[in-house]
Amino acid sequence: MAVERTLSIIKPDAVGKNVIGEIITRFEKTGLSVVAAKLVQLSDQVAGGFYAEHKERPFYKDLVAFMTSGPVLVQVLEGENAVALNRELMGATNPSEAAAGTIRADFAQTIDENAVHGSDSTTSAAREIGYFFAESELCERTR
Ligand code: RTP
Ligand code: MG
């Protein structure tokens, strides 16, 4: 399997609950390594641009309001099969449908405030990583 990078965001609800460490521990325990990370307060413009693909969806306005409601931890995870592995650890978008033991099952209550984001493909990952990080900010770990 290929070593991949994926963009992970720990959303304002989870940052507010002080579970950044517990969530990152899950990534580290499954072989994913943090190669870049920053805690940031997103502006409307940055959050709106990040979720531009959802601009016409009914939940877009609420999504941007939520993502700007407090700081988020934006990070790049690296490892074998990182994109799919991260999505597996996160669980379904709606926490009530997320498999037991997943991050969303354990830390999120609603589809609107669901603890984490993870890139959904290697193509999205490349775009999303570039949206938040310069190439020079990505550290060498497993490569
Ligand atoms: P994410 O992008 O945050 O990793 O989540 P995802 O791929 O599982 O879900 P996506 O379809 O990309 O939706 C992005 C985020 O929008 C919110 N959402 N709300 N109320 C709704 O029906 C609804 N659907 C999506 C969620 O916060 C979701 O994570
Ligand atoms: Mg998505």
PDB file of C-alpha atoms and ligand atoms in Angstrom:
ATOM      1  CA  MET A   1       0.000   0.000   0.000  1.00  0.00           C
ATOM      2  CA  ALA A   2       1.132   3.526  -0.724  1.00  0.00           C
ATOM      3  CA  VAL A   3       2.200   6.077   1.863  1.00  0.00           C
ATOM      4  CA  GLU A   4      -0.334   8.918   1.605  1.00  0.00           C
ATOM      5  CA  ARG A   5      -1.023  12.237   3.247  1.00  0.00           C
ATOM      6  CA  THR A   6      -4.481  13.442   4.270  1.00  0.00           C
ATOM      7  CA  LEU A   7      -5.889  16.631   5.777  1.00  0.00           C
ATOM      8  CA  SER A   8      -7.517  16.210   9.172  1.00  0.00           C
ATOM      9  CA  ILE A   9      -9.383  18.917  11.072  1.00  0.00           C
ATOM     10  CA  ILE A  10     -10.412  18.586  14.704  1.00  0.00           C
ATOM     11  CA  LYS A  11     -13.546  20.764  14.666  1.00  0.00           C
ATOM     12  CA  PRO A  12     -14.590  23.435  17.243  1.00  0.00           C
ATOM     13  CA  ASP A  13     -16.860  21.067  19.200  1.00  0.00           C
ATOM     14  CA  ALA A  14     -14.041  18.600  19.891  1.00  0.00           C
ATOM     15  CA  VAL A  15     -11.453  21.329  20.559  1.00  0.00           C
ATOM     16  CA  GLY A  16     -13.959  22.849  23.028  1.00  0.00           C
ATOM     17  CA  LYS A  17     -14.314  19.491  24.807  1.00  0.00           C
ATOM     18  CA  ASN A  18     -10.516  19.260  25.255  1.00  0.00           C
ATOM     19  CA  VAL A  19     -10.245  15.951  23.412  1.00  0.00           C
ATOM     20  CA  ILE A  20      -7.562  16.953  20.885  1.00  0.00           C
ATOM     21  CA  GLY A  21      -5.116  14.585  22.563  1.00  0.00           C
ATOM     22  CA  GLU A  22      -7.512  11.636  22.696  1.00  0.00           C
ATOM     23  CA  ILE A  23      -8.291  12.022  18.994  1.00  0.00           C
ATOM     24  CA  ILE A  24      -4.649  12.344  17.932  1.00  0.00           C
ATOM     25  CA  THR A  25      -3.829   9.275  20.056  1.00  0.00           C
ATOM     26  CA  ARG A  26      -6.229   7.255  17.892  1.00  0.00           C
ATOM     27  CA  PHE A  27      -4.414   8.377  14.752  1.00  0.00           C
ATOM     28  CA  GLU A  28      -0.999   7.624  16.217  1.00  0.00           C
ATOM     29  CA  LYS A  29      -2.074   4.201  17.498  1.00  0.00           C
ATOM     30  CA  THR A  30      -3.107   3.106  13.998  1.00  0.00           C
ATOM     31  CA  GLY A  31       0.150   4.145  12.366  1.00  0.00           C
ATOM     32  CA  LEU A  32      -0.697   7.645  11.175  1.00  0.00           C
ATOM     33  CA  SER A  33       1.898  10.338  11.955  1.00  0.00           C
ATOM     34  CA  VAL A  34       1.338  14.095  12.265  1.00  0.00           C
ATOM     35  CA  VAL A  35       3.594  15.856   9.727  1.00  0.00           C
ATOM     36  CA  ALA A  36       2.087  19.361  10.173  1.00  0.00           C
ATOM     37  CA  ALA A  37      -0.346  20.917  12.663  1.00  0.00           C
ATOM     38  CA  LYS A  38      -1.714  24.289  13.746  1.00  0.00           C
ATOM     39  CA  LEU A  39      -4.506  25.549  15.983  1.00  0.00           C
ATOM     40  CA  VAL A  40      -6.345  28.307  14.125  1.00  0.00           C
ATOM     41  CA  GLN A  41      -9.460  30.455  14.359  1.00  0.00           C
ATOM     42  CA  LEU A  42     -10.955  30.259  10.848  1.00  0.00           C
ATOM     43  CA  SER A  43     -12.485  33.363   9.274  1.00  0.00           C
ATOM     44  CA  ASP A  44     -15.785  33.173   7.325  1.00  0.00           C
ATOM     45  CA  GLN A  45     -13.750  33.512   4.156  1.00  0.00           C
ATOM     46  CA  VAL A  46     -11.320  30.684   4.908  1.00  0.00           C
ATOM     47  CA  ALA A  47     -14.011  28.281   6.208  1.00  0.00           C
ATOM     48  CA  GLY A  48     -16.341  29.167   3.326  1.00  0.00           C
ATOM     49  CA  GLY A  49     -13.589  28.605   0.771  1.00  0.00           C
ATOM     50  CA  PHE A  50     -12.618  25.303   2.311  1.00  0.00           C
ATOM     51  CA  TYR A  51     -16.193  23.991   1.992  1.00  0.00           C
ATOM     52  CA  ALA A  52     -16.858  25.708  -1.389  1.00  0.00           C
ATOM     53  CA  GLU A  53     -17.990  22.363  -2.872  1.00  0.00           C
ATOM     54  CA  HIS A  54     -21.014  22.522  -0.521  1.00  0.00           C
ATOM     55  CA  LYS A  55     -21.892  26.156  -1.328  1.00  0.00           C
ATOM     56  CA  GLU A  56     -25.320  25.318  -2.791  1.00  0.00           C
ATOM     57  CA  ARG A  57     -26.250  22.816  -0.046  1.00  0.00           C
ATOM     58  CA  PRO A  58     -28.861  23.829   2.572  1.00  0.00           C
ATOM     59  CA  PHE A  59     -26.438  23.218   5.449  1.00  0.00           C
ATOM     60  CA  TYR A  60     -23.613  25.417   4.054  1.00  0.00           C
ATOM     61  CA  LYS A  61     -24.345  28.561   6.088  1.00  0.00           C
ATOM     62  CA  ASP A  62     -24.644  26.629   9.360  1.00  0.00           C
ATOM     63  CA  LEU A  63     -21.498  24.667   8.511  1.00  0.00           C
ATOM     64  CA  VAL A  64     -19.454  27.856   8.030  1.00  0.00           C
ATOM     65  CA  ALA A  65     -20.927  29.361  11.222  1.00  0.00           C
ATOM     66  CA  PHE A  66     -19.989  26.232  13.164  1.00  0.00           C
ATOM     67  CA  MET A  67     -16.485  25.971  11.727  1.00  0.00           C
ATOM     68  CA  THR A  68     -15.799  29.596  12.742  1.00  0.00           C
ATOM     69  CA  SER A  69     -17.366  29.259  16.224  1.00  0.00           C
ATOM     70  CA  GLY A  70     -14.032  28.450  17.882  1.00  0.00           C
ATOM     71  CA  PRO A  71     -10.507  27.301  17.095  1.00  0.00           C
ATOM     72  CA  VAL A  72      -9.833  24.191  15.004  1.00  0.00           C
ATOM     73  CA  LEU A  73      -6.748  21.976  14.891  1.00  0.00           C
ATOM     74  CA  VAL A  74      -5.727  21.604  11.263  1.00  0.00           C
ATOM     75  CA  GLN A  75      -3.224  18.825  10.648  1.00  0.00           C
ATOM     76  CA  VAL A  76      -1.667  16.673   7.972  1.00  0.00           C
ATOM     77  CA  LEU A  77      -1.533  12.934   8.724  1.00  0.00           C
ATOM     78  CA  GLU A  78       0.836  10.635   6.891  1.00  0.00           C
ATOM     79  CA  GLY A  79       0.925   6.850   6.651  1.00  0.00           C
ATOM     80  CA  GLU A  80      -0.001   3.780   4.623  1.00  0.00           C
ATOM     81  CA  ASN A  81      -3.450   4.249   3.095  1.00  0.00           C
ATOM     82  CA  ALA A  82      -3.887   7.452   5.172  1.00  0.00           C
ATOM     83  CA  VAL A  83      -6.966   8.827   3.375  1.00  0.00           C
ATOM     84  CA  ALA A  84      -9.166   5.729   3.797  1.00  0.00           C
ATOM     85  CA  LEU A  85      -7.709   4.854   7.200  1.00  0.00           C
ATOM     86  CA  ASN A  86      -8.553   8.314   8.567  1.00  0.00           C
ATOM     87  CA  ARG A  87     -12.123   8.098   7.183  1.00  0.00           C
ATOM     88  CA  GLU A  88     -12.475   4.677   8.817  1.00  0.00           C
ATOM     89  CA  LEU A  89     -11.313   6.004  12.191  1.00  0.00           C
ATOM     90  CA  MET A  90     -13.692   9.006  11.870  1.00  0.00           C
ATOM     91  CA  GLY A  91     -16.862   6.981  11.178  1.00  0.00           C
ATOM     92  CA  ALA A  92     -19.971   8.086   9.279  1.00  0.00           C
ATOM     93  CA  THR A  93     -20.782  11.800   8.836  1.00  0.00           C
ATOM     94  CA  ASN A  94     -23.841  11.395  11.075  1.00  0.00           C
ATOM     95  CA  PRO A  95     -22.606  10.266  14.527  1.00  0.00           C
ATOM     96  CA  SER A  96     -25.827   8.296  15.065  1.00  0.00           C
ATOM     97  CA  GLU A  97     -24.827   6.143  12.067  1.00  0.00           C
ATOM     98  CA  ALA A  98     -21.129   5.949  12.949  1.00  0.00           C
ATOM     99  CA  ALA A  99     -19.746   2.515  13.868  1.00  0.00           C
ATOM    100  CA  ALA A 100     -18.985   1.857  17.536  1.00  0.00           C
ATOM    101  CA  GLY A 101     -15.485   2.880  18.527  1.00  0.00           C
ATOM    102  CA  THR A 102     -15.115   5.520  15.813  1.00  0.00           C
ATOM    103  CA  ILE A 103     -14.221   9.130  16.647  1.00  0.00           C
ATOM    104  CA  ARG A 104     -17.638  10.473  15.657  1.00  0.00           C
ATOM    105  CA  ALA A 105     -19.466   7.744  17.623  1.00  0.00           C
ATOM    106  CA  ASP A 106     -17.430   8.536  20.719  1.00  0.00           C
ATOM    107  CA  PHE A 107     -17.004  12.334  20.564  1.00  0.00           C
ATOM    108  CA  ALA A 108     -19.830  13.812  18.430  1.00  0.00           C
ATOM    109  CA  GLN A 109     -23.561  14.229  18.990  1.00  0.00           C
ATOM    110  CA  THR A 110     -24.971  15.662  15.758  1.00  0.00           C
ATOM    111  CA  ILE A 111     -24.351  15.660  11.989  1.00  0.00           C
ATOM    112  CA  ASP A 112     -23.702  19.416  12.161  1.00  0.00           C
ATOM    113  CA  GLU A 113     -21.114  19.216  14.925  1.00  0.00           C
ATOM    114  CA  ASN A 114     -19.295  15.991  14.190  1.00  0.00           C
ATOM    115  CA  ALA A 115     -15.836  16.429  15.746  1.00  0.00           C
ATOM    116  CA  VAL A 116     -13.569  15.825  12.754  1.00  0.00           C
ATOM    117  CA  HIS A 117     -12.992  16.353   9.045  1.00  0.00           C
ATOM    118  CA  GLY A 118     -10.945  14.093   6.819  1.00  0.00           C
ATOM    119  CA  SER A 119     -10.156  14.351   3.108  1.00  0.00           C
ATOM    120  CA  ASP A 120     -12.336  11.981   1.051  1.00  0.00           C
ATOM    121  CA  SER A 121      -9.765  11.134  -1.684  1.00  0.00           C
ATOM    122  CA  THR A 122      -6.091  11.631  -2.468  1.00  0.00           C
ATOM    123  CA  THR A 123      -7.128  14.355  -4.955  1.00  0.00           C
ATOM    124  CA  SER A 124      -9.102  16.213  -2.245  1.00  0.00           C
ATOM    125  CA  ALA A 125      -6.230  15.669   0.180  1.00  0.00           C
ATOM    126  CA  ALA A 126      -3.713  17.383  -2.114  1.00  0.00           C
ATOM    127  CA  ARG A 127      -6.046  20.363  -2.611  1.00  0.00           C
ATOM    128  CA  GLU A 128      -6.995  20.631   1.082  1.00  0.00           C
ATOM    129  CA  ILE A 129      -3.400  20.311   2.333  1.00  0.00           C
ATOM    130  CA  GLY A 130      -2.369  23.068  -0.082  1.00  0.00           C
ATOM    131  CA  TYR A 131      -5.259  25.210   1.155  1.00  0.00           C
ATOM    132  CA  PHE A 132      -3.849  25.301   4.698  1.00  0.00           C
ATOM    133  CA  PHE A 133      -0.130  24.551   4.447  1.00  0.00           C
ATOM    134  CA  ALA A 134       2.890  25.579   2.404  1.00  0.00           C
ATOM    135  CA  GLU A 135       5.050  22.676   1.211  1.00  0.00           C
ATOM    136  CA  SER A 136       7.817  23.962   3.533  1.00  0.00           C
ATOM    137  CA  GLU A 137       5.546  23.415   6.568  1.00  0.00           C
ATOM    138  CA  LEU A 138       5.228  19.649   5.950  1.00  0.00           C
ATOM    139  CA  CYS A 139       7.821  17.757   7.979  1.00  0.00           C
ATOM    140  CA  GLU A 140       9.701  14.595   7.018  1.00  0.00           C
ATOM    141  CA  ARG A 141       8.518  11.611   9.101  1.00  0.00           C
ATOM    142  CA  THR A 142       8.028   8.232   7.449  1.00  0.00           C
ATOM    143  CA  ARG A 143       9.481   9.074   4.041  1.00  0.00           C
TER     144      ARG A 143
HETATM  145  P1  RTP B   1     -16.118  16.328   6.347  1.00  0.00           P
HETATM  146  O1  RTP B   1     -16.054  16.857   4.942  1.00  0.00           O
HETATM  147  O2  RTP B   1     -16.306  17.413   7.383  1.00  0.00           O
HETATM  148  O3  RTP B   1     -14.993  15.396   6.655  1.00  0.00           O
HETATM  149  O4  RTP B   1     -17.416  15.411   6.480  1.00  0.00           O
HETATM  150  P2  RTP B   1     -17.964  14.358   5.461  1.00  0.00           P
HETATM  151  O5  RTP B   1     -17.048  14.224   4.267  1.00  0.00           O
HETATM  152  O6  RTP B   1     -18.256  13.132   6.248  1.00  0.00           O
HETATM  153  O7  RTP B   1     -19.315  15.060   5.033  1.00  0.00           O
HETATM  154  P3  RTP B   1     -19.609  16.089   3.835  1.00  0.00           P
HETATM  155  O8  RTP B   1     -20.710  15.506   3.031  1.00  0.00           O
HETATM  156  O9  RTP B   1     -18.349  16.466   3.134  1.00  0.00           O
HETATM  157  O10 RTP B   1     -20.186  17.345   4.616  1.00  0.00           O
HETATM  158  C1  RTP B   1     -19.307  18.265   5.220  1.00  0.00           C
HETATM  159  C2  RTP B   1     -19.809  18.609   6.587  1.00  0.00           C
HETATM  160  O11 RTP B   1     -21.049  19.323   6.468  1.00  0.00           O
HETATM  161  C3  RTP B   1     -21.893  18.989   7.554  1.00  0.00           C
HETATM  162  N1  RTP B   1     -23.104  18.386   7.056  1.00  0.00           N
HETATM  163  N2  RTP B   1     -24.250  18.671   7.517  1.00  0.00           N
HETATM  164  N3  RTP B   1     -27.016  18.784   8.016  1.00  0.00           N
HETATM  165  C4  RTP B   1     -26.548  17.984   7.067  1.00  0.00           C
HETATM  166  O12 RTP B   1     -27.272  17.288   6.377  1.00  0.00           O
HETATM  167  C5  RTP B   1     -25.136  17.948   6.844  1.00  0.00           C
HETATM  168  N4  RTP B   1     -24.528  17.217   5.962  1.00  0.00           N
HETATM  169  C6  RTP B   1     -23.228  17.494   6.091  1.00  0.00           C
HETATM  170  C7  RTP B   1     -21.142  18.025   8.440  1.00  0.00           C
HETATM  171  O13 RTP B   1     -20.458  18.748   9.459  1.00  0.00           O
HETATM  172  C8  RTP B   1     -20.148  17.411   7.486  1.00  0.00           C
HETATM  173  O14 RTP B   1     -19.045  16.887   8.163  1.00  0.00           O
HETATM  174 MG    MG B   2     -16.397  15.870   3.126  1.00  0.00          MG
END
